[in-house]
Coordinates of C-alpha atoms and ligand atoms in Angstrom, one line a residue:
M19 CA -23.8 -28.8 -14.5
T20 CA -26.0 -29.9 -11.6
S21 CA -24.0 -33.0 -11.0
Q22 CA -20.7 -31.1 -11.3
R23 CA -22.0 -28.6 -8.8
Q24 CA -23.0 -31.3 -6.4
A25 CA -19.5 -32.7 -6.7
C26 CA -18.1 -29.3 -5.8
E27 CA -20.4 -29.1 -2.8
I28 CA -19.3 -32.5 -1.5
R29 CA -15.6 -31.8 -1.9
S30 CA -15.1 -28.2 -0.9
D31 CA -14.6 -27.5 2.8
C32 CA -15.9 -24.0 2.3
D33 CA -17.0 -21.6 -0.5
V34 CA -14.4 -18.9 0.2
I35 CA -11.0 -18.7 1.8
V36 CA -9.7 -15.2 2.7
V37 CA -6.1 -14.8 3.4
G38 CA -5.1 -11.7 5.4
S39 CA -7.0 -9.6 7.8
G40 CA -6.1 -6.0 7.0
F41 CA -8.6 -3.6 5.4
A42 CA -9.4 -5.8 2.5
G43 CA -9.4 -9.1 4.4
I44 CA -11.8 -8.1 7.2
Y45 CA -14.2 -6.6 4.7
A46 CA -14.0 -9.7 2.5
L47 CA -14.9 -12.0 5.3
W48 CA -17.9 -9.8 6.1
Q49 CA -19.0 -9.8 2.5
A50 CA -18.7 -13.6 2.2
R51 CA -20.9 -13.9 5.3
Q52 CA -23.4 -11.4 4.0
R53 CA -23.8 -13.3 0.8
G54 CA -24.4 -16.6 2.5
L55 CA -21.1 -18.2 1.6
S56 CA -19.2 -20.5 3.9
L57 CA -15.8 -19.2 4.7
R58 CA -12.4 -19.6 6.4
G59 CA -9.9 -16.9 7.1
F60 CA -6.1 -17.2 7.7
E61 CA -3.8 -14.7 9.1
R62 CA -0.1 -15.1 9.8
A63 CA -0.1 -12.5 12.6
S64 CA -1.5 -13.0 16.0
D65 CA -4.1 -10.3 15.4
V66 CA -5.9 -8.4 12.7
G67 CA -4.4 -5.3 11.1
G68 CA -2.2 -6.4 8.2
T69 CA 0.2 -3.5 7.5
W70 CA -1.1 -1.8 10.7
Y71 CA -0.2 -4.8 12.8
W72 CA 3.4 -5.3 11.6
N73 CA 4.7 -1.7 11.1
A74 CA 4.5 -0.7 14.8
Y75 CA 7.8 1.3 14.7
P76 CA 8.0 4.5 16.7
G77 CA 6.2 7.3 14.9
A78 CA 4.2 5.1 12.5
R79 CA 1.3 7.0 11.3
C80 CA -0.9 7.1 8.2
D81 CA -0.3 10.0 5.9
V82 CA -3.8 9.8 4.4
E83 CA -6.4 11.6 6.5
S84 CA -8.5 9.6 8.8
Y85 CA -11.5 11.3 7.1
N86 CA -10.7 9.2 4.1
Y87 CA -8.7 6.3 5.3
A88 CA -11.6 4.3 6.8
Y89 CA -14.5 2.1 6.0
F90 CA -17.8 3.6 4.8
F91 CA -19.8 0.5 4.2
D92 CA -21.5 0.5 7.5
E93 CA -23.2 3.6 8.9
S94 CA -22.9 2.5 12.6
I95 CA -19.2 1.9 12.2
V96 CA -18.8 5.5 10.9
R97 CA -20.9 6.9 13.6
D98 CA -19.5 4.9 16.5
W99 CA -15.8 5.3 15.8
S100 CA -14.0 8.6 16.6
W101 CA -10.5 9.2 15.4
S102 CA -8.3 11.1 17.8
D103 CA -6.1 12.5 15.0
A104 CA -6.6 13.7 11.5
C105 CA -3.8 11.3 10.4
A106 CA -4.1 8.4 12.8
S107 CA -1.2 6.5 14.4
Q108 CA -0.5 2.9 13.7
E109 CA -1.8 1.9 17.1
E110 CA -5.1 3.7 16.6
I111 CA -5.6 2.2 13.1
Q112 CA -4.9 -1.3 14.4
R113 CA -7.4 -0.7 17.2
Y114 CA -9.9 0.5 14.7
L115 CA -9.5 -2.6 12.5
K116 CA -10.0 -4.8 15.6
F117 CA -13.2 -2.8 16.4
V118 CA -14.5 -3.3 12.9
A119 CA -13.6 -7.0 12.9
E120 CA -15.5 -7.4 16.2
R121 CA -18.5 -5.4 14.9
C122 CA -18.6 -7.6 11.7
N123 CA -18.3 -10.7 13.8
V124 CA -15.5 -12.1 11.7
L125 CA -12.8 -12.8 14.3
E126 CA -14.1 -16.3 15.0
D127 CA -13.6 -17.1 11.3
I128 CA -9.9 -16.3 11.3
A129 CA -7.2 -18.8 12.2
F130 CA -4.4 -16.5 13.5
N131 CA -0.7 -17.4 13.6
T132 CA -1.4 -19.4 10.5
E133 CA 0.5 -18.8 7.3
V134 CA -0.8 -19.9 3.9
L135 CA 2.1 -21.7 2.2
A136 CA 0.7 -23.0 -1.0
A137 CA -2.4 -23.0 -3.2
T138 CA -3.0 -25.2 -6.2
H139 CA -5.9 -25.2 -8.6
S140 CA -7.3 -28.3 -10.2
L141 CA -9.4 -28.1 -13.4
E142 CA -10.8 -31.5 -12.6
D143 CA -13.0 -30.3 -9.9
G144 CA -12.6 -26.5 -10.3
L145 CA -11.4 -26.1 -6.7
W146 CA -8.4 -24.5 -4.9
S147 CA -6.4 -26.6 -2.5
V148 CA -4.8 -24.4 0.2
T149 CA -2.1 -25.6 2.5
T150 CA -1.2 -23.8 5.7
S151 CA 1.6 -23.8 8.2
A152 CA -0.7 -25.6 10.6
E153 CA -0.3 -28.6 8.2
E154 CA -4.0 -28.3 7.2
T155 CA -5.2 -28.5 3.6
V156 CA -8.5 -26.7 3.0
I157 CA -10.5 -26.9 -0.3
C158 CA -12.5 -24.0 -1.5
R159 CA -14.1 -22.7 -4.7
Y160 CA -13.0 -19.0 -4.4
L161 CA -9.7 -17.9 -3.1
V162 CA -9.2 -14.3 -2.0
L163 CA -5.6 -13.3 -1.2
A164 CA -6.0 -10.1 0.7
I165 CA -2.4 -10.1 1.6
G166 CA -1.5 -6.5 0.9
A167 CA 0.9 -4.7 -1.4
L168 CA 3.6 -3.9 1.2
S169 CA 3.7 -7.0 3.4
E170 CA 6.8 -8.8 2.2
P171 CA 9.8 -7.0 3.7
K172 CA 12.8 -6.6 1.5
T173 CA 15.8 -8.7 2.6
P174 CA 18.7 -6.3 3.1
D175 CA 21.0 -6.5 0.2
I176 CA 24.1 -5.4 2.1
E177 CA 27.2 -7.5 2.7
G178 CA 27.7 -8.8 6.3
V179 CA 24.1 -8.2 7.6
N180 CA 24.5 -11.1 10.0
S181 CA 27.8 -10.0 11.4
F182 CA 26.5 -7.2 13.5
S183 CA 26.8 -7.9 17.3
G184 CA 24.3 -5.3 18.5
D185 CA 20.5 -5.2 18.3
V186 CA 18.7 -5.2 15.0
Y187 CA 15.2 -4.1 14.2
F188 CA 13.1 -3.8 11.1
T189 CA 10.4 -1.1 10.9
S190 CA 8.3 -3.6 8.9
R191 CA 8.5 -6.2 11.7
W192 CA 8.6 -4.1 14.9
P193 CA 8.5 -6.2 18.0
K194 CA 5.1 -6.3 19.8
D195 CA 6.3 -7.8 23.1
E196 CA 9.2 -5.5 23.8
V197 CA 9.6 -1.8 24.4
V198 CA 12.6 -0.8 22.4
D199 CA 14.7 1.6 24.4
F200 CA 17.2 3.7 22.5
S201 CA 18.4 5.7 25.5
G202 CA 22.1 6.2 25.6
K203 CA 22.5 4.1 22.4
R204 CA 24.4 4.7 19.2
V205 CA 21.8 4.0 16.6
G206 CA 22.0 3.6 12.8
V207 CA 18.9 3.9 10.6
I208 CA 19.2 2.6 7.1
G209 CA 16.5 3.9 4.7
T210 CA 14.7 7.2 4.3
G211 CA 11.4 6.3 2.8
S212 CA 8.1 6.9 4.6
S213 CA 9.0 4.5 7.5
G214 CA 12.5 6.0 8.0
V215 CA 11.2 9.6 7.8
Q216 CA 8.6 8.8 10.5
A217 CA 10.9 6.8 12.8
I218 CA 14.0 9.0 12.7
P219 CA 12.6 12.0 14.7
E220 CA 11.2 9.6 17.3
I221 CA 14.5 7.6 17.7
A222 CA 16.4 10.9 17.8
K223 CA 14.5 11.8 21.0
S224 CA 16.3 9.2 23.1
A225 CA 19.3 8.0 21.2
A226 CA 22.8 9.2 22.3
E227 CA 23.9 9.3 18.7
L228 CA 21.9 8.8 15.5
H229 CA 23.4 8.1 12.1
V230 CA 21.0 8.0 9.2
F231 CA 22.2 6.2 6.1
Q232 CA 20.5 7.7 3.1
R233 CA 20.8 6.2 -0.4
T234 CA 18.2 8.4 -2.1
A235 CA 16.6 11.6 -0.8
N236 CA 12.8 11.9 -0.8
Y237 CA 10.4 14.8 -0.9
V238 CA 9.1 15.6 2.6
T239 CA 6.1 17.9 3.1
P240 CA 4.2 18.8 6.3
T241 CA 1.6 16.3 7.5
R242 CA -2.0 17.1 8.4
S243 CA -1.7 15.2 11.7
G244 CA -3.6 17.2 14.3
P245 CA -7.1 17.4 15.8
M246 CA -10.1 16.2 13.8
D247 CA -12.5 18.9 12.6
P248 CA -15.8 18.2 14.3
N249 CA -17.8 19.8 11.5
L250 CA -16.2 17.5 8.9
V251 CA -16.8 14.5 11.1
A252 CA -20.5 15.5 11.5
Q253 CA -20.7 15.8 7.7
L254 CA -19.3 12.3 7.1
R255 CA -21.7 10.8 9.6
K256 CA -24.7 12.3 7.9
N257 CA -24.5 9.9 4.9
P258 CA -21.6 7.5 4.9
H259 CA -22.9 5.7 1.8
A260 CA -22.8 9.0 -0.2
V261 CA -19.2 9.6 1.1
R262 CA -18.3 6.2 -0.2
Q263 CA -19.9 6.7 -3.5
A264 CA -18.3 10.1 -3.9
A265 CA -14.8 8.7 -3.2
R266 CA -15.3 6.3 -6.1
E267 CA -16.0 9.1 -8.4
T268 CA -12.6 10.8 -7.8
Y269 CA -9.2 10.2 -9.3
G270 CA -7.5 9.0 -6.1
G271 CA -10.3 7.4 -4.2
H272 CA -10.5 10.1 -1.6
T273 CA -12.1 13.5 -1.2
P274 CA -9.3 16.0 -0.8
L275 CA -9.8 18.4 2.0
D276 CA -8.2 21.2 0.0
I277 CA -7.1 21.7 -3.6
G278 CA -5.8 24.7 -5.5
T279 CA -8.6 26.6 -7.2
E280 CA -6.4 28.1 -10.1
R281 CA -4.8 26.5 -13.1
F282 CA -1.0 26.5 -13.4
L283 CA -1.3 27.3 -17.1
E284 CA -3.4 30.3 -16.5
L285 CA -1.2 32.0 -13.9
D286 CA 1.9 34.1 -14.3
D287 CA 5.1 33.5 -12.2
A288 CA 3.9 35.6 -9.3
G289 CA 0.5 33.9 -9.3
R290 CA 2.1 30.4 -9.3
E291 CA 4.3 31.3 -6.4
R292 CA 1.3 32.6 -4.5
A293 CA -0.7 29.5 -5.2
L294 CA 2.2 27.3 -4.1
Q295 CA 2.7 29.2 -0.9
K296 CA -1.0 29.0 -0.1
A297 CA -1.0 25.3 -0.7
W298 CA 2.1 24.8 1.4
D299 CA 0.5 26.7 4.3
G300 CA -2.7 24.7 3.8
K301 CA -0.7 21.4 3.6
Y302 CA -1.9 20.5 0.1
V303 CA 1.1 21.4 -2.0
P304 CA 0.9 18.4 -4.3
L305 CA -2.5 19.7 -5.3
A306 CA -1.5 23.4 -5.5
F307 CA -3.1 23.8 -8.9
R308 CA -6.2 22.3 -10.5
D309 CA -3.9 21.0 -13.2
A310 CA -1.2 19.8 -10.9
Y311 CA -0.9 16.6 -12.9
L312 CA 0.7 18.4 -15.8
F313 CA 4.5 17.9 -16.2
E314 CA 5.1 21.7 -16.1
A315 CA 3.0 22.1 -12.9
N316 CA 4.7 19.1 -11.3
A317 CA 8.1 20.7 -12.1
A318 CA 7.1 23.9 -10.3
I319 CA 5.8 21.9 -7.3
S320 CA 9.0 19.9 -7.2
E321 CA 11.1 23.0 -7.3
F322 CA 9.0 24.8 -4.6
V323 CA 9.2 21.8 -2.2
R324 CA 12.9 21.5 -2.7
K325 CA 13.3 25.2 -1.7
K326 CA 11.1 24.7 1.4
M327 CA 13.1 21.7 2.4
L328 CA 16.4 23.5 2.1
E329 CA 15.1 26.3 4.3
Q330 CA 14.4 23.9 7.2
V331 CA 17.9 22.4 7.5
E332 CA 20.7 24.6 9.0
D333 CA 23.8 22.8 7.7
E334 CA 24.2 23.5 4.0
W335 CA 25.8 20.2 3.0
T336 CA 23.1 18.2 5.0
A337 CA 20.3 20.3 3.5
N338 CA 21.6 19.7 -0.1
Q339 CA 21.9 16.0 0.5
L340 CA 18.4 15.7 2.0
V341 CA 16.8 17.4 -1.1
P342 CA 15.7 15.0 -3.9
W343 CA 17.4 16.6 -7.0
D344 CA 17.2 13.4 -9.0
H345 CA 13.4 12.9 -9.5
P346 CA 10.2 14.9 -9.7
Y347 CA 7.7 15.1 -6.9
G348 CA 5.7 11.9 -6.9
G349 CA 8.2 9.8 -8.9
K350 CA 8.8 7.9 -5.6
R351 CA 6.3 7.8 -2.7
P352 CA 6.6 11.2 -1.1
C353 CA 6.9 11.4 2.6
M354 CA 5.2 13.6 5.2
S355 CA 6.5 14.9 8.5
N356 CA 6.6 18.1 10.5
A357 CA 9.8 17.0 12.4
Y358 CA 12.0 15.0 10.0
L359 CA 14.1 17.7 8.4
Q360 CA 14.4 19.6 11.7
T361 CA 15.8 16.5 13.3
Y362 CA 19.1 17.0 11.4
N363 CA 19.6 20.3 13.2
L364 CA 20.2 18.4 16.4
P365 CA 23.8 18.0 17.3
H366 CA 23.7 14.2 17.8
V367 CA 22.0 13.5 14.5
H368 CA 24.3 12.8 11.5
L369 CA 23.4 12.1 7.9
V370 CA 25.6 9.6 6.0
S371 CA 25.0 10.2 2.3
L372 CA 25.5 6.9 0.6
S373 CA 25.9 8.5 -2.8
E374 CA 29.2 10.0 -1.4
T375 CA 30.3 7.3 1.0
P376 CA 28.5 4.0 0.2
I377 CA 28.1 1.2 2.7
E378 CA 30.8 -1.4 2.1
Q379 CA 29.6 -3.9 4.7
I380 CA 28.0 -4.4 8.1
V381 CA 30.6 -5.4 10.6
A382 CA 30.4 -6.6 14.2
G383 CA 30.7 -3.1 15.7
G384 CA 28.8 -1.0 13.2
I385 CA 28.6 0.0 9.6
K386 CA 31.6 0.3 7.4
T387 CA 31.3 2.9 4.6
S388 CA 33.9 3.8 2.0
K389 CA 35.2 6.4 4.4
D390 CA 35.2 4.8 7.9
V391 CA 33.5 2.5 10.3
I392 CA 30.7 4.1 12.2
P393 CA 30.4 2.4 15.6
L394 CA 26.8 1.4 16.6
D395 CA 24.8 -0.4 19.3
V396 CA 21.6 -0.7 17.3
I397 CA 20.8 -0.9 13.6
V398 CA 17.2 -0.2 12.4
Y399 CA 16.5 -1.3 8.9
A400 CA 13.8 0.9 7.3
T401 CA 14.6 -0.6 3.9
G402 CA 11.2 -1.2 2.6
F403 CA 9.4 -4.1 0.8
D404 CA 9.4 -6.4 -2.1
A405 CA 6.3 -4.5 -3.2
I406 CA 3.1 -5.7 -4.8
S407 CA 4.3 -8.9 -6.4
G408 CA 6.5 -9.9 -3.5
P409 CA 3.7 -11.1 -1.2
L410 CA 2.2 -13.3 -3.9
F411 CA 5.6 -14.9 -4.7
A412 CA 6.0 -15.8 -1.0
I413 CA 3.2 -18.3 -1.5
D414 CA 3.5 -21.2 -3.9
I415 CA 0.5 -20.4 -6.0
C416 CA 0.1 -23.0 -8.8
G417 CA -2.2 -22.4 -11.7
T418 CA -4.0 -24.7 -14.2
D419 CA -1.0 -25.0 -16.5
G420 CA 1.2 -26.2 -13.6
K421 CA 3.1 -22.9 -13.4
L422 CA 3.6 -20.9 -10.2
I423 CA 2.5 -17.3 -10.3
S424 CA 6.2 -16.3 -9.8
E425 CA 6.9 -18.1 -13.1
A426 CA 3.9 -16.7 -14.9
W427 CA 5.1 -13.2 -13.8
A428 CA 8.8 -13.8 -14.4
D429 CA 8.8 -10.8 -16.7
G430 CA 6.6 -8.7 -14.4
P431 CA 3.0 -8.8 -13.3
S432 CA 0.3 -9.5 -15.8
N433 CA -3.4 -9.5 -15.0
Y434 CA -6.8 -7.9 -15.8
L435 CA -8.3 -5.1 -13.7
G436 CA -5.6 -5.7 -11.1
T437 CA -7.5 -8.6 -9.6
M438 CA -7.4 -11.8 -11.7
V439 CA -4.8 -13.7 -13.7
H440 CA -5.1 -16.0 -16.7
C441 CA -4.6 -19.7 -15.7
F442 CA -5.5 -18.9 -12.1
P443 CA -9.3 -19.2 -12.2
N444 CA -11.4 -18.0 -9.2
L445 CA -8.3 -16.5 -7.6
F446 CA -8.9 -12.9 -6.5
L447 CA -6.1 -10.5 -5.7
P448 CA -7.2 -7.3 -4.0
S449 CA -4.4 -4.7 -3.7
S450 CA -2.2 -6.3 -6.3
A451 CA -0.5 -5.0 -9.4
M452 CA -2.1 -2.9 -12.1
S453 CA -4.9 -1.6 -9.9
P454 CA -5.0 2.0 -8.5
S455 CA -3.2 0.4 -5.6
V456 CA -0.7 2.4 -3.6
L457 CA -1.4 5.6 -5.7
S458 CA -5.0 5.6 -4.4
N459 CA -6.6 5.5 -1.0
M460 CA -6.1 1.9 0.0
A461 CA -9.1 1.9 2.2
T462 CA -11.5 3.0 -0.6
L463 CA -9.8 0.5 -2.9
A464 CA -10.2 -2.3 -0.4
E465 CA -14.0 -1.7 -0.3
Q466 CA -14.3 -1.2 -4.0
Q467 CA -12.3 -4.3 -5.0
I468 CA -13.9 -6.6 -2.4
D469 CA -17.4 -5.4 -3.6
F470 CA -16.3 -6.1 -7.2
I471 CA -14.9 -9.5 -6.3
F472 CA -18.0 -10.6 -4.4
D473 CA -20.4 -9.1 -7.0
T474 CA -18.5 -11.3 -9.4
I475 CA -18.8 -14.3 -7.1
D476 CA -22.5 -13.7 -6.8
W477 CA -22.8 -13.6 -10.6
L478 CA -21.0 -16.9 -10.9
E479 CA -23.1 -18.5 -8.2
N480 CA -26.2 -17.5 -10.0
N481 CA -25.0 -18.5 -13.4
G482 CA -24.1 -22.2 -13.0
R483 CA -20.9 -21.6 -11.2
P484 CA -18.5 -21.5 -14.1
L485 CA -14.8 -20.8 -13.3
I486 CA -13.7 -17.4 -14.3
Q487 CA -10.4 -16.1 -15.5
P488 CA -9.3 -13.2 -17.7
S489 CA -8.5 -13.8 -21.3
P490 CA -4.9 -13.3 -22.4
E491 CA -6.2 -10.5 -24.7
S492 CA -7.7 -8.6 -21.8
Q493 CA -4.5 -8.9 -19.9
E494 CA -2.5 -7.5 -22.8
R495 CA -5.0 -4.6 -23.2
W496 CA -4.8 -3.9 -19.5
R497 CA -1.0 -3.9 -19.6
E498 CA -1.1 -1.4 -22.5
E499 CA -3.6 0.8 -20.7
T500 CA -1.5 0.7 -17.5
L501 CA 1.6 1.8 -19.5
H502 CA -0.4 4.5 -21.3
Y503 CA -1.4 6.2 -18.1
A504 CA 2.0 5.6 -16.5
K505 CA 3.5 7.6 -19.3
Q506 CA 1.3 10.6 -18.4
R507 CA 2.4 10.6 -14.7
P508 CA 5.5 12.7 -14.0
G509 CA 8.5 10.6 -13.0
A510 CA 6.6 7.2 -13.2
L511 CA 8.8 5.7 -15.8
T512 CA 12.0 7.7 -15.2
T513 CA 12.4 7.3 -11.4
K514 CA 13.9 4.3 -9.7
S515 CA 11.2 3.3 -7.2
W516 CA 9.5 0.4 -5.7
Y517 CA 6.4 1.2 -7.9
S518 CA 8.4 -0.3 -10.7
G519 CA 10.4 -2.9 -8.8
A520 CA 13.6 -0.9 -8.9
N521 CA 14.4 -1.4 -5.2
I522 CA 14.9 -5.2 -5.5
P523 CA 18.0 -6.3 -7.4
G524 CA 17.0 -8.4 -10.4
K525 CA 13.3 -7.6 -10.2
P526 CA 11.8 -6.8 -13.7
R527 CA 11.2 -3.1 -14.2
V528 CA 7.5 -2.8 -14.8
F529 CA 5.4 0.1 -13.5
M530 CA 2.9 -1.8 -11.3
V531 CA 0.2 0.8 -10.6
Y532 CA -2.8 1.7 -12.7
C533 CA -2.8 5.5 -13.0
G534 CA -6.0 5.9 -15.0
G535 CA -7.8 7.0 -11.9
F536 CA -10.1 5.4 -9.5
K537 CA -13.3 6.5 -11.3
R538 CA -12.3 4.9 -14.6
Y539 CA -11.1 1.8 -12.8
N540 CA -14.3 1.3 -10.9
E541 CA -16.4 1.9 -14.1
T542 CA -14.4 -0.6 -16.1
C543 CA -14.8 -3.2 -13.4
Y544 CA -18.6 -2.8 -13.2
K545 CA -19.0 -2.6 -17.0
E546 CA -17.6 -6.2 -17.0
I547 CA -20.3 -7.4 -14.7
A548 CA -23.0 -5.5 -16.5
E549 CA -22.0 -7.0 -19.8
G550 CA -21.5 -10.6 -18.6
F551 CA -17.7 -10.5 -18.4
P552 CA -16.6 -10.1 -22.0
G553 CA -13.0 -9.7 -20.9
Y554 CA -13.0 -13.0 -19.2
E555 CA -13.2 -16.7 -20.0
L556 CA -16.0 -18.6 -18.3
L557 CA -15.0 -22.3 -18.0
K558 CA -17.5 -25.1 -17.4
I559 CA -16.3 -28.0 -15.4
Ligands
LIG7 P1 10.6 2.5 1.1 O1 9.8 3.7 0.7 O2 10.9 1.5 0.0 O3 12.0 3.0 1.6 C1 13.1 2.2 1.9 C2 14.3 3.0 2.1 O4 15.4 2.1 2.3 C3 14.7 3.8 0.8 O5 15.2 5.0 1.3 C4 15.7 3.0 0.2 O6 16.6 3.7 -0.6 C5 16.4 2.4 1.4 N1 17.2 1.2 1.1 C6 16.7 0.0 0.7 N2 17.7 -0.8 0.6 C7 18.9 -0.2 0.9 C8 20.2 -0.5 1.0 N3 20.6 -1.7 0.6 N4 21.1 0.4 1.3 C9 20.7 1.6 1.7 N5 19.4 2.0 1.7 C10 18.5 1.1 1.3 O7 9.9 1.7 2.3 P2 9.2 2.3 3.5 O8 9.0 1.2 4.5 O9 9.9 3.5 4.0 O10 7.8 2.8 3.0 C11 7.0 1.9 2.3 C12 5.6 2.4 2.1 O11 4.9 2.3 3.3 C13 5.5 3.9 1.9 O12 5.8 4.3 0.6 C14 4.1 4.2 2.3 O13 3.2 3.7 1.3 C15 3.9 3.4 3.4 P3 16.3 3.9 -2.2 O14 15.2 4.9 -2.2 O15 15.9 2.5 -2.7 O16 17.6 4.3 -2.8

């Protein structure tokens, strides 16, 4: 082992490569440094931020509270950063991530404007060879792809997308060097997910005419955006490590500010209505009941939110189109806004319901539906992402059996504990499939997964540096467990959503998020370390 290890030391350019500089990437670089590992970072953008770098569209804001959506690993960061809003804007979160990267002294480790194109593992020396757009090949022992779950924009699957003669923007790639001015313009927005719901009210403020092309309606509830509560901030700052630990003990990786105190099953109809109204007023309607996870409780919440949505839109046809009748609350990613629904009460804002009049094609002068051509000067695509597996497939990642990860996952993602894949040893995938992922607090998840990954790396370094990969049996067990919990989540397996790849034509329909809860997930990860990785194969080279 000693001579093999020396061979590794001679050949590898660094111990760890971290790709991406969002929440997970910045923390991974810091962790690598703390553990005395040599490192390189690559980032395709010109600055840190990941999701919060690219999605700079008007109105972009986090709908998880700033109290929760932040790092807690460093007390001074918690104490020295003050959020200006309880749900921070894109600009503020990106500034925060820059602040953390500077504090952690990791900026100098990152090669910006550099995309990782390919990564190949060799069993001969146990190393990853990573090729970048700067035509550099870097060799490392551990590869951490902190590339995010929603970073690969979906290519619009609409005929004639290149025919449009006006201006085109994507919410997921909003220009950094241009102030987009909609004044006096006829604007079309395609897509009504979280991005569309946030951008539409802002665009409506200046556009002359705004046409929103909606394929599927989404639930929209009020946001908590507003001033931070100084008492809550003081409480967080008292003991950030305790806050961090407590978040890992919850189901979703965050401490909810409010939750219903009563159980749906113990209330009569009037009691349920009272609890729902109280939760609506307190802006925690998804958690109106202690047992809100039950199918019956979810049905009541869905019905209540539909009723509230109908009340906010004046035109009856528009209101009915904007309400999601086809899926239960949470089946798709619900949206939050205090302005979205009211925007349709403005005389220059028009809803085009694609279930009634589908888009036939984009033409030079606008969008042609089955009814007519809508003339436009600007089209904004808020059409989402090739979620979770898409970012990985964009890199040619080749495993020990010569297969690309896109081939290994041709029938859908397969991994263990959401972070490692058989035949891809020493490759670590934070924020990927089959982790609590997008159904948890991604900031808590980033810290937890990076801790787990670097605790694993520590173990390997101290135990003769074997290669590590999950066994096929563990992957199968994890697939079954993921499916087991998905079945318990209302709408998970019955709704067409990007959680299960349904937004991308031809993508296998596999529910890609682990719904067993953050606590169980964290405990399962750390049980592996405590027991010497029984669910993995340790390969000597
Ligand atoms: P989403 O949530 O995937 O929303 C994309 C929207 O675009 C959604 O309404 C789609 O309708 C619509 N879409 C996609 N393709 C088309 C075509 N071809 N024609 C018409 N409409 C289309 O992405 P977002 O960026 O809004 O949000 C992503 C996540 O970011 C969000 O969940 C938060 O976690 C933050 P569909 O519903 O597929 O019928």
